[in-house]
XYZ file of C-alpha atoms in Angstrom:
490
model
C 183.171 -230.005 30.085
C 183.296 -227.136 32.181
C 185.015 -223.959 31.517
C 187.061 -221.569 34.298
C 184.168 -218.554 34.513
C 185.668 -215.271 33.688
C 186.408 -212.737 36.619
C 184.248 -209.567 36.540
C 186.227 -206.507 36.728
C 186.144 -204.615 39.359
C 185.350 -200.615 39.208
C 189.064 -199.707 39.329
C 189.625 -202.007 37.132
C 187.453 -200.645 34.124
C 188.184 -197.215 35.239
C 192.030 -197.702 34.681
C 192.505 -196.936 39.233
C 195.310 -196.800 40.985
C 196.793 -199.395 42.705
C 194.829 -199.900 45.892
C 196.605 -201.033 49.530
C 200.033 -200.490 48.573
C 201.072 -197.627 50.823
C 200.838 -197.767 54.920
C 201.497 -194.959 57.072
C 205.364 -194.848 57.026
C 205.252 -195.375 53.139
C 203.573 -192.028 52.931
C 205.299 -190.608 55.822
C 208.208 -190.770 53.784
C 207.034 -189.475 50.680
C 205.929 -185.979 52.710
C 209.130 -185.893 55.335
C 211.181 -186.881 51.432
C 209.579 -184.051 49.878
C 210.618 -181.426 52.281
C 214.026 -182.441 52.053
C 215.132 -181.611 55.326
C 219.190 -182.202 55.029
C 219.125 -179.604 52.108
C 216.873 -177.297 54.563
C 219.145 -176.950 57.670
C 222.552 -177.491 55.618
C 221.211 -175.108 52.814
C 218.323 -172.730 54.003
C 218.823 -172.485 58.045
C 221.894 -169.909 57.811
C 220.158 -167.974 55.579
C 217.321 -168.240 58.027
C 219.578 -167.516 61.009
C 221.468 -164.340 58.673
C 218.030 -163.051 58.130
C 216.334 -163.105 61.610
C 218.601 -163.752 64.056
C 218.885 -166.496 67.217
C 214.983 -167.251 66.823
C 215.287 -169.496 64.043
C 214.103 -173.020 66.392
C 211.390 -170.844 67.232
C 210.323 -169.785 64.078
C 210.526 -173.811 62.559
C 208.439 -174.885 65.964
C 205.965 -172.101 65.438
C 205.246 -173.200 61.571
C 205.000 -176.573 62.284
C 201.863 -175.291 64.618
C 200.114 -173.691 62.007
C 200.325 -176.618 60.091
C 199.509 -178.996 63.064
C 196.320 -176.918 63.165
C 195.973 -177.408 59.321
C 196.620 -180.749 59.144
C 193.317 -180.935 61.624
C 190.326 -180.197 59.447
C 192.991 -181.642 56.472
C 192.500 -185.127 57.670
C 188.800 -184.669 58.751
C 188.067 -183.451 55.290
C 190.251 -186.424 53.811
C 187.302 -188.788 55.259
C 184.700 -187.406 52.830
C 186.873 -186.529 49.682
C 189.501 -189.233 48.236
C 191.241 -188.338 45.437
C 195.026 -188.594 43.689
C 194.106 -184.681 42.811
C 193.587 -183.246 46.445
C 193.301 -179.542 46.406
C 191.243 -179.352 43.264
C 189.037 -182.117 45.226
C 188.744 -180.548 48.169
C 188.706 -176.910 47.069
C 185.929 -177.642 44.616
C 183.999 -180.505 47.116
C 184.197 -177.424 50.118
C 183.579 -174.091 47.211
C 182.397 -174.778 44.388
C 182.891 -175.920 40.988
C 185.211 -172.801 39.789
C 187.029 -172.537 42.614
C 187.822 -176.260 42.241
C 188.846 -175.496 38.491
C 191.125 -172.696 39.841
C 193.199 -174.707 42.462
C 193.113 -177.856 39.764
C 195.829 -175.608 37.305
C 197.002 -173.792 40.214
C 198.058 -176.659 42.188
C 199.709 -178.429 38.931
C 201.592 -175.655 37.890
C 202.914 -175.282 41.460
C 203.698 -178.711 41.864
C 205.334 -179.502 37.888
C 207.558 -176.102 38.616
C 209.145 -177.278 42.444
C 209.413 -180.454 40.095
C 211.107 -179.369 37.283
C 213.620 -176.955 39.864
C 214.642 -179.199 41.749
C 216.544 -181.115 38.463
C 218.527 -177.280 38.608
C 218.960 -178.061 42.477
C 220.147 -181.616 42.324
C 222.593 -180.886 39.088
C 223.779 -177.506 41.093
C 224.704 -179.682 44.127
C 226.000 -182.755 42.456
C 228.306 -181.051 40.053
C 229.837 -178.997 43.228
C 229.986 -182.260 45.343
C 231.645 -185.067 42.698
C 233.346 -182.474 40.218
C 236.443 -181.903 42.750
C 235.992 -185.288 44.577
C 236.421 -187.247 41.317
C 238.598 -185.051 39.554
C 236.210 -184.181 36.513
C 234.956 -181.553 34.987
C 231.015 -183.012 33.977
C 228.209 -180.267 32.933
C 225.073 -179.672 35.971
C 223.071 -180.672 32.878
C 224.367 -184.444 33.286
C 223.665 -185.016 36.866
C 220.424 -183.607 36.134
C 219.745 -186.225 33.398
C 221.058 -188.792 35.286
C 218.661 -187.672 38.371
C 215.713 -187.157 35.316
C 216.274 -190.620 34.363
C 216.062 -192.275 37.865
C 212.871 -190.496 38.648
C 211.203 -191.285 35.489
C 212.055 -195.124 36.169
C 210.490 -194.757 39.725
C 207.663 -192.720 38.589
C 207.031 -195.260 35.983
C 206.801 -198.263 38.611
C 204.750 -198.896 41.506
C 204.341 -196.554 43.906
C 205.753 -198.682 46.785
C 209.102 -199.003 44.919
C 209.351 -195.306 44.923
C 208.228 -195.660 49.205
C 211.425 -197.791 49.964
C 214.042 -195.731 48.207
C 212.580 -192.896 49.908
C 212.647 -194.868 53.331
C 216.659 -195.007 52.816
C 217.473 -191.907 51.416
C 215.539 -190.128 54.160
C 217.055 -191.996 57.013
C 220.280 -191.383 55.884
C 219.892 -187.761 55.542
C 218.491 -187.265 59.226
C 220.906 -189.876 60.389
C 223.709 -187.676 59.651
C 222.245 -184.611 60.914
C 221.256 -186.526 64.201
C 225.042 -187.949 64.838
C 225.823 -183.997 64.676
C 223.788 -183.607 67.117
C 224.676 -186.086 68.837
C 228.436 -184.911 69.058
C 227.744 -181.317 69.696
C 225.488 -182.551 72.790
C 228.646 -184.852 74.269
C 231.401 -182.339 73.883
C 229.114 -178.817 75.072
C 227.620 -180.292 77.816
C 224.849 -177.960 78.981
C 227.299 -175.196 78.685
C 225.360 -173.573 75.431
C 221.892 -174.202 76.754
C 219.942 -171.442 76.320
C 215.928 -171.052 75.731
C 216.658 -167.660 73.727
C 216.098 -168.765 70.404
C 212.616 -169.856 71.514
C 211.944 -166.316 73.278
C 208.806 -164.809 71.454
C 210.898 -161.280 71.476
C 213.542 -163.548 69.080
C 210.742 -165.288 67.150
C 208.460 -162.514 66.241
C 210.256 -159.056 65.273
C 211.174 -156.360 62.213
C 213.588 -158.835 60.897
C 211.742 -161.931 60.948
C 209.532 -161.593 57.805
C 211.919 -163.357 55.426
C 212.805 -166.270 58.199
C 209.342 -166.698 58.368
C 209.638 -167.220 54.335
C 211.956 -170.197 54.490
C 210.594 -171.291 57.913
C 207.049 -171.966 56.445
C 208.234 -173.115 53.154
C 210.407 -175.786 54.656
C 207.093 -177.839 55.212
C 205.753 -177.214 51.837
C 203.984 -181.078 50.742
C 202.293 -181.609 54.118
C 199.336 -181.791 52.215
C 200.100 -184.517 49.846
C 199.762 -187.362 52.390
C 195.968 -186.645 50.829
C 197.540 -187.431 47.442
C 198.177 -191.053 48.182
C 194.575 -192.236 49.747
C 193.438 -193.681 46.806
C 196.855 -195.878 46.960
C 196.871 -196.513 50.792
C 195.800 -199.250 53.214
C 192.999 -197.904 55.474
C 192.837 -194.329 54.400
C 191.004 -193.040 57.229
C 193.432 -194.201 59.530
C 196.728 -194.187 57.744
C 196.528 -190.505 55.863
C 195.764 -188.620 59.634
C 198.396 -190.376 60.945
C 201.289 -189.864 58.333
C 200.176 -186.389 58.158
C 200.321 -185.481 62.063
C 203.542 -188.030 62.085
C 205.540 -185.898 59.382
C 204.443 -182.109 60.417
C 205.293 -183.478 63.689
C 208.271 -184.829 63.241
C 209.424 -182.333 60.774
C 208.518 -179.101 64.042
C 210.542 -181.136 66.176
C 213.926 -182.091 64.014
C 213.883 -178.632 62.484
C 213.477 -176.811 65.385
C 216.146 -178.902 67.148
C 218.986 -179.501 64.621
C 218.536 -175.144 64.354
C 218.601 -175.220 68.411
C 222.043 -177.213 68.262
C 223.879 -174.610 65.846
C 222.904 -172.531 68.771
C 224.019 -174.522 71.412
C 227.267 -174.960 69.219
C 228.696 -172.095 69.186
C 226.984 -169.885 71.669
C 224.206 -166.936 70.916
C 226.722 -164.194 70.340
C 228.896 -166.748 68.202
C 225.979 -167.611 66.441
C 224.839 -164.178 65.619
C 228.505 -163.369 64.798
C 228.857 -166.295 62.177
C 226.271 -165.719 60.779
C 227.075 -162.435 59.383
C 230.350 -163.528 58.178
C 230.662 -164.479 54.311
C 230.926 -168.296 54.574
C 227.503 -168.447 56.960
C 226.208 -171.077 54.275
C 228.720 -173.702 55.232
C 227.249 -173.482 58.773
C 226.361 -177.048 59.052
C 229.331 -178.176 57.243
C 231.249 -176.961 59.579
C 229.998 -178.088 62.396
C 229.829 -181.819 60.782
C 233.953 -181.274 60.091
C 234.483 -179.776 63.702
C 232.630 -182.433 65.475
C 233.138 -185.356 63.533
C 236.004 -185.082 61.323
C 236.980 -184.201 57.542
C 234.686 -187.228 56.613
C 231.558 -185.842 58.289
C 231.498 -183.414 56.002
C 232.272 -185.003 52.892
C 228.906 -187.701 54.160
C 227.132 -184.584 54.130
C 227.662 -183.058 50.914
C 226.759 -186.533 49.237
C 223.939 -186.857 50.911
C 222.465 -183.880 50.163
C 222.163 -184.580 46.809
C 220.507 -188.079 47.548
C 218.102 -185.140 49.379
C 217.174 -183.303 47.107
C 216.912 -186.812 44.688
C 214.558 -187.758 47.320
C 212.424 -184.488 47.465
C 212.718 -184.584 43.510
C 210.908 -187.972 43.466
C 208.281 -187.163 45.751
C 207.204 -184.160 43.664
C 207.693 -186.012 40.366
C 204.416 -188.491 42.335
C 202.753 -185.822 43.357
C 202.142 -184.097 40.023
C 201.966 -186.885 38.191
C 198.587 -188.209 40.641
C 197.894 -184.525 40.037
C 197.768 -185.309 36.181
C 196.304 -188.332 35.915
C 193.279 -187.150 38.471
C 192.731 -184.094 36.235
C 192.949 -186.265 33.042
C 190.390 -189.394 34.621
C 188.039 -186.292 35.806
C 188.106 -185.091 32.126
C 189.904 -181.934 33.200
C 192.412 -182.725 30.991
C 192.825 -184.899 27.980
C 191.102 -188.271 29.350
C 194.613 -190.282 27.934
C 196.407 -188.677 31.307
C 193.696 -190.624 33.254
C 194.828 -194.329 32.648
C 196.902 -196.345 34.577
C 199.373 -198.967 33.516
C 197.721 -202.382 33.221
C 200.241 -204.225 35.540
C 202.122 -201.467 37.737
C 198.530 -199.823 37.964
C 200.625 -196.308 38.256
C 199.957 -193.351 36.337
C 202.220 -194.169 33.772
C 201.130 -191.622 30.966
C 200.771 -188.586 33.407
C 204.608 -189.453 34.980
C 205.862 -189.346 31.194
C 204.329 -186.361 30.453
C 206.056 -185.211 33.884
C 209.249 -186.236 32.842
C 209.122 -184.655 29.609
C 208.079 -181.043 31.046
C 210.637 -181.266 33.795
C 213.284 -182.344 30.367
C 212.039 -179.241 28.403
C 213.066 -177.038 31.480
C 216.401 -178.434 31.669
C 216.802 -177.782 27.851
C 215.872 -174.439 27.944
C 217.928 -173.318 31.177
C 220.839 -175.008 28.961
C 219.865 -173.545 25.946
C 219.904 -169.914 27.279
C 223.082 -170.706 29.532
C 221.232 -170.001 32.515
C 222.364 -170.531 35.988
C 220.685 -173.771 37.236
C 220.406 -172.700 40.857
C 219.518 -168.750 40.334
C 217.126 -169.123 37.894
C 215.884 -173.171 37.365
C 215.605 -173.425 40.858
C 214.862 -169.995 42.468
C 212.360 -169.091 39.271
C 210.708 -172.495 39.381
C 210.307 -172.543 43.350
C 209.104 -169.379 43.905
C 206.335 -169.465 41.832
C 205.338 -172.895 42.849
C 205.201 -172.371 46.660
C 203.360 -169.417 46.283
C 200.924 -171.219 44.835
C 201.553 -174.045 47.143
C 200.844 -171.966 50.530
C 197.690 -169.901 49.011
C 195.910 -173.466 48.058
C 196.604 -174.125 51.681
C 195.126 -171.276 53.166
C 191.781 -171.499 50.696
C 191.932 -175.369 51.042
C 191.652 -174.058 54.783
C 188.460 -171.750 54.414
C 186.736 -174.926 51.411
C 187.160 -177.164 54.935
C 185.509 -174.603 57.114
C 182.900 -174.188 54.824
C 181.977 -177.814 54.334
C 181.789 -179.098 57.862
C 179.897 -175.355 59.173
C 176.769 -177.047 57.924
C 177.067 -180.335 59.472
C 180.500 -181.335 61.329
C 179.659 -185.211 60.607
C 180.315 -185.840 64.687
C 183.882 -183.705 64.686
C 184.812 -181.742 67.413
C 184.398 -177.843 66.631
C 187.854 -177.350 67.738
C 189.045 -179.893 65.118
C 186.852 -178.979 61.731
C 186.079 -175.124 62.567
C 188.449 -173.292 65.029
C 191.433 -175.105 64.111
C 191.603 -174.397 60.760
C 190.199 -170.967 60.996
C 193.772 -170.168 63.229
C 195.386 -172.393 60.164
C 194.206 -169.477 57.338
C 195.233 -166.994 59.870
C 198.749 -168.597 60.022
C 198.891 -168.906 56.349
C 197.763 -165.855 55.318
C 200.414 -164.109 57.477
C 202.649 -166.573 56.015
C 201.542 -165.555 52.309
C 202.072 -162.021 52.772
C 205.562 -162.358 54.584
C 206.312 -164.276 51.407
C 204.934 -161.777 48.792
C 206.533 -158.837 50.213
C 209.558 -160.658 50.073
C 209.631 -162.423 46.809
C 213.655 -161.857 46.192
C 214.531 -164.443 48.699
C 212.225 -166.978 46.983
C 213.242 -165.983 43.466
C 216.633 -164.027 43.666
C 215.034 -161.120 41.876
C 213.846 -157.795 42.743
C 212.304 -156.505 39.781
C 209.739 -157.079 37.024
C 210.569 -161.040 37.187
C 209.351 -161.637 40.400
C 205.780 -160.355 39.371
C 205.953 -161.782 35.726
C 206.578 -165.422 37.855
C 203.263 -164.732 39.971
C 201.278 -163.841 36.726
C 201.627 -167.304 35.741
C 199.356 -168.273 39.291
C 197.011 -165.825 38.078
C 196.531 -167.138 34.572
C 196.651 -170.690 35.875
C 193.603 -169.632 37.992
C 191.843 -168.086 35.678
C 191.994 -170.610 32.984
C 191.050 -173.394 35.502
C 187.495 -171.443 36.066
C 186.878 -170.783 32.858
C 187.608 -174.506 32.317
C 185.177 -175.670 35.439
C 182.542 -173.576 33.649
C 183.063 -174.670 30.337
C 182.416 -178.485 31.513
C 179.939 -176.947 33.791
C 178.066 -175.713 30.984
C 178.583 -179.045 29.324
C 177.544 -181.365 31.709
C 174.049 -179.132 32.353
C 173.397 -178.875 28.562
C 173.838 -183.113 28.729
C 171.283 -183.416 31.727
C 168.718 -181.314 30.468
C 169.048 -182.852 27.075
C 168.693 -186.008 28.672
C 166.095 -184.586 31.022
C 163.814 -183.835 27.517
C 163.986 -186.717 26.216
C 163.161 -188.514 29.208
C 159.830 -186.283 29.232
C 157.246 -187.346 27.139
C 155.658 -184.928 24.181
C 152.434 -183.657 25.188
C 151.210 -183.839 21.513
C 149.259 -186.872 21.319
C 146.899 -185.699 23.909
């Protein structure tokens, strides 16, 4: 009688991997383009942008998405030779080193869990303003926020390419809207508003552009998780390049165009002149209601909170892969570092994400704090900080790997490309420290209290990386010993 011979496991499968093949290049495409949420950027963070710095604001969006073109260069090259759910800590510790690594690992998930945990603030903010008056009730931020809380954690829970394709519609509904704007500004103008001003580097680059520059580069933050998701993709050395030139692409071009057509809207003077008023944060809003009707406008405020849902969702992924990397690395606790046995998703390391981003919640209702000004502005602040600075090292770990062999890369690709990436970044980091109050609301001891916490994060995660440094060399040379044998019997 013969018996049905037992199927070895494979690698992934005794090391508790994640689900391999299930994402192509759209899927992730998605999950980045998601993540930057660009509805709630033009309708939420372009006036500011335009009240801050003027007509130059296309220019400013098409300029960022540049730098990060030329990051997104040695990004992918690098992505070839380092695959893993935990990519800065990967590639900052693959390209410099062990405690450098160990820094960016606790840097990168305390940036990450924090725009995580916000965004709950963001989403209950902008629900409770949008169905409050339309339904006629009077329901707490702190419920929409549970409600979003509990959709994530059942995404987060499941397999990744469930989360992909409610991404997919949520995103294509949010830049649908803002296209049919577009659209209708383009038919009734006519060329009359054409005007290559806000693209002039005199508008661009100037005294006042330092904080546009803030919300400019920050409107791409998660460009870098496309890296996040090789592990989980179909060809990774095809499909993470291409998602990642695909959405920093795309996101330059929509950006810098839906800002162009506010322009070409209502003129540059009119522009300027609206922008200065006290309702410039409706901006968008009211071009939807002026060009489409009452009901454009309503769309828009209901899909803005599927936005920031959507960006919510893609950060609850990232830091969870974040976790679970850290915890199958032995980082962290190893019990982050198991997938579940038929999802195959990071099931532990997305609970323990829910339940930080549920704490935050608590507290923020707890104290009675505002969920925008201070779960949101607090939360952000600190994490793309400490979003943009991995960046720009992540930049100099690439430069440094490939300067001693570029593995058949163009220099232009692997070495000069990034190099003008740090350069970008850098300018970008500085822009954004000196002006911390439009990333946090604050201007005084909180702002610097907020970046401690990157500082402590970083130094913890080196003394950590030495600590299992230490470990791991004490294990090989007492392995080393034993392995040699005792000269005493000579």
């Amino acid at each position: 009688m013969s018996s049905t011979p037992t199927p070895t496991p494979t690698a992934d499968d005794r090391s508790g991997g994640l689900a391999r093949g299930k994402l192509g290049t759209f899927d992730i495409f998605f999950f980045v383009v998601a993540a930057a949420a660009p509805l709630a950027v033009m309708a939420g963070a372009a006036p500011l942008a335009f009240r801050l710095g003027g007509i130059g604001v296309p220019g400013a969006y098409l300029f960022s998405g540049i730098v990060y073109i030329l990051c997104a260069a040695g990004f992918t090259a690098f992505a070839r030779y380092v695959r893993n759910a935990g990519a800065f800590y990967a590639f900052i510790g693959r390209g410099l080193g062990r405690s450098a690594g160990g820094a960016a690992a606790l840097v990168a998930l305390l940036s990450y869990a924090l725009i995580c945990a916000g965004f709950y603030g963001f989403l209950g903010f902008y629900a409770a303003t949008t169905f409050n008056p339309m339904l006629g009730i009077e329901l707490h931020w702190s419920v929409y926020a549970l409600a979003g809380l509990a959709v994530v954690a059942v995404l987060g829970y499941r397999q990744i390419d469930i989360g992909a394709r409610v991404l997919a519609v949520l995103m294509i509904l949010e830049v649908l809207i803002l296209a049919v704007i577009a659209v209708a500004v383009l038919a009734t103008e006519g060329t009359a508003n054409f005007s290559i001003e806000p693209f002039a580097p005199g508008n661009v680059f100037n005294l006042a552009s330092g904080g546009m520059f803030v919300l400019a580069l920050g409107a791409f933050i998660g460009f870098e998780s496309t890296a996040i998701y090789a592990e989980e993709a179909r060809r990774p050395e095809r499909t993470v390049p291409r998602a990642t030139y695909f959405a920093v692409g795309f996101l330059a071009v929509f950006y810098a165009f839906i800002a162009w057509i506010a322009v070409a809207a209502l003129g540059v003077d009119g522009l300027v002149e609206y922008s200065l008023s006290d309702v410039f944060q409706g901006l968008y809003f009211m071009l939807a209601e002026s060009y489409l009707g009452a009901w454009a406008s309503i769309v828009m405020g209901l899909l803005i909170v599927t936005s920031i849902l959507a960006a919510t969702i893609a950060f609850h992924n990232a830091t969870s892969r974040y976790l679970f990397s850290l915890g199958r690395d032995g980082f962290l606790p190893a019990r982050l570092g198991v997938t579940h046995s038929r999802y195959r998703s990071p099931a532990r390391a997305s609970l323990v994400t829910t339940i930080v981003s549920l704490m935050l919640i608590s507290l923020t209702v707890t104290f009675g704090a505002d969920p925008y000004l201070v779960l949101l502005l607090w939360t952000n602040g600190v994490g793309i900080v400490g979003v943009v600075a991995l960046q720009a090292v992540c930049m100099v770990a690439v430069i440094r790997f490939f300067s001693r062999d570029r593995r058949g890369h163009g220099v232009f690709r692997v070495l000069v490309a990034p190099l003008l990436g740090v350069v970008g970044l850098l300018v970008g980091l500085v822009l954004m420290v000196t002006n911390l109050e439009l990333l946090t609301g604050r201007n005084d001891w909180v702002n610097w209290a907020l970046m401690l916490s990157l500082v402590v994060a970083a130094v913890v995660g080196v003394l950590r990386a030495r600590q299992l440094g230490a470990a791991a060399g004490a294990e090989g040379a007492e392995a080393g010993a034993d392995a040699v044998p005792s000269d005493t019997g000579r």
